[in-house]
mmCIF file of C-alpha atoms in Angstrom:
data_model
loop_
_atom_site.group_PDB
_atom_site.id
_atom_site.type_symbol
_atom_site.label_atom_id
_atom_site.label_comp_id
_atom_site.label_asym_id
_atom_site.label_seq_id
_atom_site.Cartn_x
_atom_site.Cartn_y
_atom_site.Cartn_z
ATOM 1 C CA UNK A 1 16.021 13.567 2.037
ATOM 2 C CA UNK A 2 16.070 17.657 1.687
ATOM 3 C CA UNK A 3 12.766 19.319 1.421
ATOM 4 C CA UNK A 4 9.490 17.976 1.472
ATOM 5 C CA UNK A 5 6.030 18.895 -0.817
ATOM 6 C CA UNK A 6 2.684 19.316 0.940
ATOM 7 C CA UNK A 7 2.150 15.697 -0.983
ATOM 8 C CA UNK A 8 4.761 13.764 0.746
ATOM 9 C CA UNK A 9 4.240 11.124 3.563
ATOM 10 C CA UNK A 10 5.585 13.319 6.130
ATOM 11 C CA UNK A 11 3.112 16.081 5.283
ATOM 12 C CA UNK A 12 0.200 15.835 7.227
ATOM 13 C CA UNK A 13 -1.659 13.997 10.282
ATOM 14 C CA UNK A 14 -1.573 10.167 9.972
ATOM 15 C CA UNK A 15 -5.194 9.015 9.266
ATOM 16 C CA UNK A 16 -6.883 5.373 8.961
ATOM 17 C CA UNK A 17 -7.306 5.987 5.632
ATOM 18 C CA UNK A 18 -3.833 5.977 4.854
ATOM 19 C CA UNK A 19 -4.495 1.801 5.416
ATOM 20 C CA UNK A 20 -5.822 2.038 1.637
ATOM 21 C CA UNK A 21 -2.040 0.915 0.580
ATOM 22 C CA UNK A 22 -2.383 -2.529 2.241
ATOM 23 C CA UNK A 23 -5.722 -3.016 -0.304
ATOM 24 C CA UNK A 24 -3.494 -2.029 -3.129
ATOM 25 C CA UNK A 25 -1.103 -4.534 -2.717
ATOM 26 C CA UNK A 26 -2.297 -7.926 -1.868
ATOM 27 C CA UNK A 27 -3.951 -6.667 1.474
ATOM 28 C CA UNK A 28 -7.423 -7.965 2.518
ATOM 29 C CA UNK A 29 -10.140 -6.627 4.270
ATOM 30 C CA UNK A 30 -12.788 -8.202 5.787
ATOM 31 C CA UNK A 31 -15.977 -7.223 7.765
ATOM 32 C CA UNK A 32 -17.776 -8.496 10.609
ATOM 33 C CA UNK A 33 -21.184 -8.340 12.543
ATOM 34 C CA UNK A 34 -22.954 -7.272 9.417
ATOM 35 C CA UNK A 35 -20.283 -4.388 8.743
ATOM 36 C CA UNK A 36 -20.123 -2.724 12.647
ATOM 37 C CA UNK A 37 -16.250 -3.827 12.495
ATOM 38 C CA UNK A 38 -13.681 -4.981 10.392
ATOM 39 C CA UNK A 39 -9.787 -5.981 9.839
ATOM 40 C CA UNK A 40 -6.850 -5.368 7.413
ATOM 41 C CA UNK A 41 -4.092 -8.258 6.871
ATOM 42 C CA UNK A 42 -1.576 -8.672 4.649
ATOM 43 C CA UNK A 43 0.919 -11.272 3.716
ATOM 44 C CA UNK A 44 4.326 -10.014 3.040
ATOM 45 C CA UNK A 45 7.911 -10.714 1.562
ATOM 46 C CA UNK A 46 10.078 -9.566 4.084
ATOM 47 C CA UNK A 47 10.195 -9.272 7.799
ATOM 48 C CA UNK A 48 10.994 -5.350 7.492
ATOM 49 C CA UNK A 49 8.130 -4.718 5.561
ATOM 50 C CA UNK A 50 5.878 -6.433 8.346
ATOM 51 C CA UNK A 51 7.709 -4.763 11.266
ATOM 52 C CA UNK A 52 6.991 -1.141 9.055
ATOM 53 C CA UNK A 53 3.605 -2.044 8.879
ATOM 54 C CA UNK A 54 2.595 -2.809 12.168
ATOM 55 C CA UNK A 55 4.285 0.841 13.005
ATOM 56 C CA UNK A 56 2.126 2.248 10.081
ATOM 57 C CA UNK A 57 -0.925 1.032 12.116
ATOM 58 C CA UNK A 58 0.229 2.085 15.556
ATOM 59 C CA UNK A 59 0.489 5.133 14.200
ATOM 60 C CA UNK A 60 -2.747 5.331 13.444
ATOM 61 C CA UNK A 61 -3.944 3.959 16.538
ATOM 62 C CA UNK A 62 -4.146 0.739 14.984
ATOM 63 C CA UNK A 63 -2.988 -2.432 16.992
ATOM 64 C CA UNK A 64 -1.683 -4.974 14.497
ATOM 65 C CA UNK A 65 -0.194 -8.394 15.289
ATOM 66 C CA UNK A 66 3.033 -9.579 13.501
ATOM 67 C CA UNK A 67 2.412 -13.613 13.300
ATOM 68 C CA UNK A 68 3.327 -16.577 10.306
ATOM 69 C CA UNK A 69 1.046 -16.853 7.418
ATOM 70 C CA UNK A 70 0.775 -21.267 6.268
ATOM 71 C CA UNK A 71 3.187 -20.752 3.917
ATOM 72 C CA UNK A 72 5.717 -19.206 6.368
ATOM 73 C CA UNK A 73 6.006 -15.624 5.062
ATOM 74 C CA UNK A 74 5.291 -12.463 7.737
ATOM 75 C CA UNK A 75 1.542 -11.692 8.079
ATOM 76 C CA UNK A 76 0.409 -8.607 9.430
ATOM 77 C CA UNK A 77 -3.163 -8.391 10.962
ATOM 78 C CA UNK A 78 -5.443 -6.134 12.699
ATOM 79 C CA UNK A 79 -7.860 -7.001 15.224
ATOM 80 C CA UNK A 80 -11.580 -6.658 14.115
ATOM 81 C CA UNK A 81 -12.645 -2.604 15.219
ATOM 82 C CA UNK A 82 -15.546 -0.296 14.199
ATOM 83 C CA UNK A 83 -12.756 2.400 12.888
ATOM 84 C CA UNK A 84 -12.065 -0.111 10.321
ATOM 85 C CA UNK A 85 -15.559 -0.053 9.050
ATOM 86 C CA UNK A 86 -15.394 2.891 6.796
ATOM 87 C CA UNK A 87 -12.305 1.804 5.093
ATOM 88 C CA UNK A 88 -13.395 -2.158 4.518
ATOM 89 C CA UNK A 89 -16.706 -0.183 3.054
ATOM 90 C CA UNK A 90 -15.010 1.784 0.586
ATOM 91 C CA UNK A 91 -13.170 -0.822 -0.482
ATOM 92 C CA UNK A 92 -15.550 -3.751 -0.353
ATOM 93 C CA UNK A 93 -18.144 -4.138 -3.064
ATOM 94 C CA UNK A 94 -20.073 -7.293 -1.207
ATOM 95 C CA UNK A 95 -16.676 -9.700 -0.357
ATOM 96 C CA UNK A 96 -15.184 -8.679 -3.048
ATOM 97 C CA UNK A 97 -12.147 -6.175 -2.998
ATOM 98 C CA UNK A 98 -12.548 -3.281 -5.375
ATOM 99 C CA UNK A 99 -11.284 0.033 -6.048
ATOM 100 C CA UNK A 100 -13.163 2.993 -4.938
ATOM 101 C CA UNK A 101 -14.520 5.516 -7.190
ATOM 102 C CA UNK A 102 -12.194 8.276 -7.413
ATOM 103 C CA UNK A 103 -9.513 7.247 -5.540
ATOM 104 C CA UNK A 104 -6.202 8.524 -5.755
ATOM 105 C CA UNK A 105 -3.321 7.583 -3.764
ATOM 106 C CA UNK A 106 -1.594 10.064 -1.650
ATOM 107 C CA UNK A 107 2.304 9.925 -0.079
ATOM 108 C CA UNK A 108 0.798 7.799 2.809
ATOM 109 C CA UNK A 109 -1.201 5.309 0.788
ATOM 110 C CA UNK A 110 1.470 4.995 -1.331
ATOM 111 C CA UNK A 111 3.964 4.945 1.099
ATOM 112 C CA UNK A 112 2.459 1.758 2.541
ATOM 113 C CA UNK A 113 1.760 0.532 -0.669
ATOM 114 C CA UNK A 114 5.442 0.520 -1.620
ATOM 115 C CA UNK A 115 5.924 -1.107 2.075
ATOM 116 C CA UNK A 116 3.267 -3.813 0.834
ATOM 117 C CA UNK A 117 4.821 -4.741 -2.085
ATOM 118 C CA UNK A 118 6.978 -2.317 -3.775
ATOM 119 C CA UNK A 119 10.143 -3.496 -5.517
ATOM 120 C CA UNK A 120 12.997 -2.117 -7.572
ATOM 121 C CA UNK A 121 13.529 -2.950 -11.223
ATOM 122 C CA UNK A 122 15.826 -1.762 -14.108
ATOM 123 C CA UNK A 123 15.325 1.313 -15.128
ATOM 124 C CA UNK A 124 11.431 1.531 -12.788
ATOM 125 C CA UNK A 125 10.191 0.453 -9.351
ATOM 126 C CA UNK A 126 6.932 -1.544 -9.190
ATOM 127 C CA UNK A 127 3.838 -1.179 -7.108
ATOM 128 C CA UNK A 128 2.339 -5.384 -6.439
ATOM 129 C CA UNK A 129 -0.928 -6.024 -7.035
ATOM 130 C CA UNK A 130 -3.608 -8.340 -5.610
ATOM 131 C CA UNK A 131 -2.918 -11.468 -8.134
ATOM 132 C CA UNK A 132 -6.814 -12.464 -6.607
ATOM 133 C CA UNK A 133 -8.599 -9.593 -8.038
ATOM 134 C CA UNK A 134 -7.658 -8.645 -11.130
ATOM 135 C CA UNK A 135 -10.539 -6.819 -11.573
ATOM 136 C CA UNK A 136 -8.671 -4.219 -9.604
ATOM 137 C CA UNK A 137 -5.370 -3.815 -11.567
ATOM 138 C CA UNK A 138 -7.013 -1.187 -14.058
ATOM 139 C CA UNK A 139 -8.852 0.989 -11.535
ATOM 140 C CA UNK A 140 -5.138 1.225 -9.874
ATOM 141 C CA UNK A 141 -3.206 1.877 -12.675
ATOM 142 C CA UNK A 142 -5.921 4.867 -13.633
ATOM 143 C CA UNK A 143 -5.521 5.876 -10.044
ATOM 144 C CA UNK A 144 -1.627 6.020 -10.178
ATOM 145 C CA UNK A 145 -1.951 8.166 -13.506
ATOM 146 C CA UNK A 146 -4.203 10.996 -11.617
ATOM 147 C CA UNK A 147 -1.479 10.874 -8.738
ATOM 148 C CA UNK A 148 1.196 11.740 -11.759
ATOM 149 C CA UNK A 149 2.437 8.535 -11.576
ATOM 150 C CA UNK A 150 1.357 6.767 -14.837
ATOM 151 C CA UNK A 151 2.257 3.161 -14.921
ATOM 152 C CA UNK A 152 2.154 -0.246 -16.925
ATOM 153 C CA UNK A 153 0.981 -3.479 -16.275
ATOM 154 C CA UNK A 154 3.622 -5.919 -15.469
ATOM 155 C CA UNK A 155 3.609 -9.573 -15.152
ATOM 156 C CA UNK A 156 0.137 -11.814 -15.774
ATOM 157 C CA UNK A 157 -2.875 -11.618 -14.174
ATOM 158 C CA UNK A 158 -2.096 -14.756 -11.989
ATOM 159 C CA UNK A 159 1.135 -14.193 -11.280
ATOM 160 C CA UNK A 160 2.782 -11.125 -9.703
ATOM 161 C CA UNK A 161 1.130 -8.460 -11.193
ATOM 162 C CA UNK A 162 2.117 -5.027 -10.371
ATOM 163 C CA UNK A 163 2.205 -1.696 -11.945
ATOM 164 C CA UNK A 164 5.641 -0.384 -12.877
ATOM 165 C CA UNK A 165 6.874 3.162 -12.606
ATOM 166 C CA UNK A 166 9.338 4.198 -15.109
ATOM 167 C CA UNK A 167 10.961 7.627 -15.636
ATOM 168 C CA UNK A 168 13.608 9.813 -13.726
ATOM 169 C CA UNK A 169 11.157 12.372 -12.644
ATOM 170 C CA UNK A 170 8.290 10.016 -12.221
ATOM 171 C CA UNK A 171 10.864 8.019 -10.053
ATOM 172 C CA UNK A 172 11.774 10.848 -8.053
ATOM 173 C CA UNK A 173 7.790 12.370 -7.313
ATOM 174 C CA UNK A 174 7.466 8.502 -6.450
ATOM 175 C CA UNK A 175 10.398 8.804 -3.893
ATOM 176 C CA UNK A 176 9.189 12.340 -2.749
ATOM 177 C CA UNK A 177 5.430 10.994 -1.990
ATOM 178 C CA UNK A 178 6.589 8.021 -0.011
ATOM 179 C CA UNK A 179 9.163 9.858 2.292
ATOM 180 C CA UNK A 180 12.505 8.145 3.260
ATOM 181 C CA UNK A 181 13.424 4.769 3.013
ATOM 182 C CA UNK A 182 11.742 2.695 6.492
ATOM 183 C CA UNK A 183 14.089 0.886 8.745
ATOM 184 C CA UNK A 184 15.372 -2.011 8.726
ATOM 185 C CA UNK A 185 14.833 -2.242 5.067
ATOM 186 C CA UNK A 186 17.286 -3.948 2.787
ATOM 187 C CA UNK A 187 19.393 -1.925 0.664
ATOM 188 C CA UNK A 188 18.013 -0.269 -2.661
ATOM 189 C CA UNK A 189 14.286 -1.866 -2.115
ATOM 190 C CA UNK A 190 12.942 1.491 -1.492
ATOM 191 C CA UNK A 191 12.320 3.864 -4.860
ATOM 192 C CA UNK A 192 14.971 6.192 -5.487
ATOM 193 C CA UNK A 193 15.835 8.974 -3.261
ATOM 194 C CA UNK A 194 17.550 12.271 -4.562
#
């Protein structure tokens, strides 16, 4: 991919908190033993994705299970663990998923973000959203911008959402922050790489 930024994917230590792109997407989190542990899962497209995501956690020291959500599609899912706490915390107001204050993704987060539920389009590659909390839609789209990554709202509120990207050199930071394309992925799914 040629030469890497200090913000790219590749740039620094692998962290827990790089999990935040599964809550961008459609991930969940949810807490247990009045918040001393807590699990990530996420229902996704494609069998790549899933098999790139329960590397993303291993990476991190994170032991996720590949299984079969109801409806059939590839569901990734963490045991319940205190390291998980923080994470669920920041991103739990009550049950309910919502942004932190603040937050702005980095090549990591957005790297498994784009695993989660990124997708090319004409002309723009879009970022999924949770379709169950649209409360959060904004929040990401403001957190995108201060990444310099502005995007639009795409799609309704009930029906895959997602943010879309648009812009040659927009495109390209995008494919610079998230660091090449993961194995096993299908052809041209990944944003653009220079």
């Amino acid at each position: 991919m040629g030469q890497l930024s200090f913000f790219s994917a590749e740039a620094r230590p692998a962290r827990i908190a790089d999990l935040a792109g599964l809550l961008c997407g459609q991930g969940q989190a949810t807490t247990f033993g009045r918040g001393t542990a807590a699990r990530l899962s996420v229902v996704v497209a494609e069998s790549w994705r899933a098999r790139a995501l329960v590397a993303v956690c291993a990476e991190r020291g994170v032991t996720a299970e590949l299984e079969r959500a109801e409806s059939g599609e590839p569901l990734v899912r963490t045991a319940f663990r205190a390291d998980l706490t923080q994470l669920a915390a920041c991103w739990l107001h009550g049950a309910v998923k919502s942004v932190p204050n603040g937050f702005i993704p980095d090549g990591w987060a957005l790297r498994v973000w784009a695993l989660t539920s990124g997708a090319p389009v004409a002309g723009g590659y879009l970022l999924g959203l949770d379709p169950s909390v649209p409360e959060t839609h904004g929040p990401l789209a403001t957190s995108l911008g201060r990444a310099g990554l502005p995007a639009r709202m795409v799609g309704s509120t009930g029906q895959d959402p997602a943010l879309r990207i648009v812009g040659r050199r927009r495109l390209m930071r995008l494919a610079e922050l998230v660091g090449p394309v993961p194995e096993g992925a299908a052809g041209g799914v990944w944003p653009f790489q220079p």
